[in-house]
Short mmCIF file of C-alpha atoms in Angstrom, two decimals:
data_model
loop_
_atom_site.label_atom_id
_atom_site.label_comp_id
_atom_site.label_asym_id
_atom_site.label_seq_id
_atom_site.Cartn_x
_atom_site.Cartn_y
_atom_site.Cartn_z
CA MET U 72 3.08 -180.26 47.52
CA GLN U 73 3.49 -180.17 43.77
CA ASP U 74 0.50 -179.84 41.46
CA THR U 75 0.55 -179.86 37.68
CA VAL U 76 -1.98 -178.61 35.13
CA ASP U 77 -1.75 -180.08 31.62
CA ALA U 78 -3.82 -179.14 28.60
CA GLU U 79 -3.77 -179.92 24.91
CA VAL U 80 -4.67 -176.79 23.00
CA PRO U 81 -5.31 -176.69 19.24
CA MET U 82 -3.43 -173.86 17.57
CA ASP U 83 -2.93 -172.68 14.03
CA PHE U 84 0.71 -172.38 13.01
CA LEU U 85 0.87 -169.32 10.75
CA PRO U 86 3.88 -169.65 8.45
CA PRO U 87 4.69 -166.62 6.31
CA ASP U 88 3.24 -166.83 2.80
CA GLU U 89 1.64 -170.26 3.40
CA HIS U 90 -1.66 -171.64 4.61
CA PRO U 91 -2.14 -172.10 8.37
CA CYS U 92 -1.48 -175.57 9.74
CA ARG U 93 -3.38 -176.94 12.76
CA VAL U 94 -1.20 -178.38 15.55
CA THR U 95 -2.02 -179.56 19.04
CA VAL U 96 0.21 -177.85 21.57
CA ARG U 97 0.72 -179.12 25.12
CA MET U 98 0.50 -176.46 27.80
CA ARG U 99 1.80 -177.23 31.27
CA TYR U 100 1.90 -175.47 34.61
CA ASN U 101 3.76 -176.80 37.63
CA SER U 102 3.17 -175.29 41.07
CA CYS U 103 6.88 -175.70 41.92
CA ASP U 104 7.64 -173.12 39.24
CA PRO U 105 4.61 -170.92 40.00
CA LEU U 106 5.57 -167.98 37.79
CA ALA U 107 5.99 -169.94 34.56
CA VAL U 108 4.04 -171.89 31.98
CA GLN U 109 5.47 -174.31 29.43
CA LEU U 110 4.23 -174.58 25.88
CA THR U 111 5.48 -177.63 23.96
CA ILE U 112 5.08 -177.53 20.19
CA PRO U 113 5.34 -180.73 18.14
CA LEU U 114 7.64 -180.62 15.12
CA PRO U 115 7.24 -182.52 11.83
CA ASP U 116 10.16 -184.86 12.66
CA ASP U 117 8.36 -186.13 15.81
CA SER U 118 10.54 -184.04 18.10
CA SER U 119 9.26 -180.98 19.92
CA VAL U 120 10.36 -177.61 21.21
CA THR U 121 9.34 -176.23 24.60
CA TRP U 122 9.06 -172.55 25.44
CA VAL U 123 8.91 -171.45 29.07
CA PHE U 124 7.59 -168.00 29.84
CA ALA U 125 5.70 -166.02 32.47
CA ARG U 126 2.16 -167.12 33.29
CA GLU U 127 1.39 -163.42 33.80
CA LEU U 128 2.44 -162.72 30.19
CA LEU U 129 -0.05 -165.32 28.95
CA ALA U 130 -2.81 -163.89 31.16
CA GLU U 131 -2.20 -160.31 30.02
CA GLY U 132 -1.84 -161.28 26.35
CA VAL U 133 -5.40 -162.58 26.17
CA ASP U 134 -6.68 -158.99 26.59
CA ARG U 135 -3.89 -156.74 25.31
CA SER U 136 -0.62 -156.80 23.42
CA CYS U 137 2.32 -157.60 25.68
CA GLY U 138 5.84 -158.96 25.66
CA GLU U 139 9.05 -157.26 24.62
CA GLY U 140 11.42 -160.15 24.11
CA ASP U 141 11.32 -163.55 22.50
CA VAL U 142 7.66 -164.16 23.39
CA ARG U 143 4.89 -161.76 22.44
CA ILE U 144 1.18 -162.33 22.95
CA ALA U 145 -1.77 -160.24 21.78
CA PRO U 146 -5.43 -160.45 20.78
CA ALA U 147 -5.46 -161.29 17.07
CA GLY U 148 -7.91 -158.76 15.65
CA ASN U 149 -7.78 -158.64 11.84
CA GLY U 150 -10.69 -160.93 11.12
CA ARG U 151 -9.88 -163.35 13.95
CA PRO U 152 -12.24 -162.30 16.76
CA GLY U 153 -11.79 -164.29 19.96
CA GLN U 154 -8.33 -165.40 18.84
CA VAL U 155 -4.95 -164.73 20.44
CA LEU U 156 -1.62 -164.56 18.60
CA ILE U 157 1.50 -165.99 20.22
CA ARG U 158 4.82 -165.14 18.58
CA PHE U 159 8.13 -166.79 19.41
CA ARG U 160 11.32 -165.23 18.13
CA VAL U 161 14.90 -166.52 17.96
CA ARG U 162 17.29 -164.03 16.39
CA GLU U 163 15.64 -163.07 13.11
CA ARG U 164 13.40 -166.14 12.87
CA GLU U 165 9.83 -166.07 14.12
CA ALA U 166 7.03 -168.61 14.60
CA ARG U 167 3.46 -167.37 14.95
CA PHE U 168 0.48 -169.25 16.36
CA ALA U 169 -3.18 -168.35 16.71
CA THR U 170 -5.53 -169.97 19.19
CA ASP U 171 -8.90 -169.52 20.74
CA ALA U 172 -8.82 -167.11 23.72
CA ASP U 173 -11.31 -169.32 25.58
CA SER U 174 -8.84 -172.23 25.55
CA LEU U 175 -6.14 -170.07 27.10
CA VAL U 176 -8.51 -168.64 29.70
CA ALA U 177 -9.67 -172.16 30.65
CA PHE U 178 -6.03 -173.23 31.11
CA LEU U 179 -5.25 -170.12 33.15
CA ASP U 180 -8.33 -170.68 35.32
CA ARG U 181 -7.12 -174.20 36.10
CA THR U 182 -3.65 -172.89 37.02
CA GLY U 183 -5.28 -170.30 39.26
CA GLU U 184 -6.97 -173.08 41.21
CA VAL U 185 -3.52 -174.53 41.95
CA VAL U 186 -1.72 -171.23 42.67
CA PRO U 187 -3.78 -168.02 42.47
CA ILE U 188 -2.37 -165.47 40.02
CA GLY U 189 -0.63 -162.90 42.18
CA GLY U 190 -0.10 -165.44 44.97
CA GLU U 191 2.97 -167.14 43.50
CA GLU U 192 5.39 -165.82 46.13
CA GLN U 193 3.33 -167.40 48.92
CA HIS U 194 3.55 -170.89 47.43
CA PRO U 195 5.99 -173.12 49.38
CA CYS U 196 7.96 -174.06 46.24
CA PHE U 197 8.60 -170.45 45.21
CA ARG U 198 11.53 -169.80 47.56
CA TRP U 199 13.08 -173.20 46.85
CA HIS U 200 12.86 -172.65 43.07
CA LEU U 201 14.24 -169.11 43.32
CA GLU U 202 17.22 -170.26 45.40
CA ALA U 203 17.93 -173.12 42.99
CA GLU U 204 17.87 -170.78 39.98
CA LEU U 205 20.16 -168.26 41.68
CA LYS U 206 22.64 -171.02 42.60
CA SER U 207 22.55 -172.25 38.99
CA ILE U 208 23.28 -168.77 37.68
CA GLY U 209 26.11 -168.38 40.18
CA ARG U 210 27.71 -171.67 39.05
CA SER U 211 27.47 -170.79 35.36
CA SER U 212 29.02 -167.33 35.79
CA ARG U 213 32.28 -168.67 37.26
#
């Protein structure tokens, strides 16, 4: 059985040397990919970009700084109590967003009702998704 959690979360886009800009970001969780969350950011030209990263990273980032790669999440501090910073990086370019921690926790709570955090490997779709990804990697490495 496949369950999906969708949420629209207001975030502040924090461009360097400019004023923040409020955007509504769509967050999505699908039980058939129980380890991941999707965050879709609207762009000014009516297109969007979607980032997929570990649900655990999002959960940990609400309370402490985490992430070593293209996605980093941390409590904001610096005059933004109750806020969380999410940073996406591609090569030397970076996009930063700030959002209310309560919004992220509410989303995570809803995902936990579908697949408990820490119980991802017991979900029936986990093995299927893992095998599909490994086959995909095998095909692309030939």
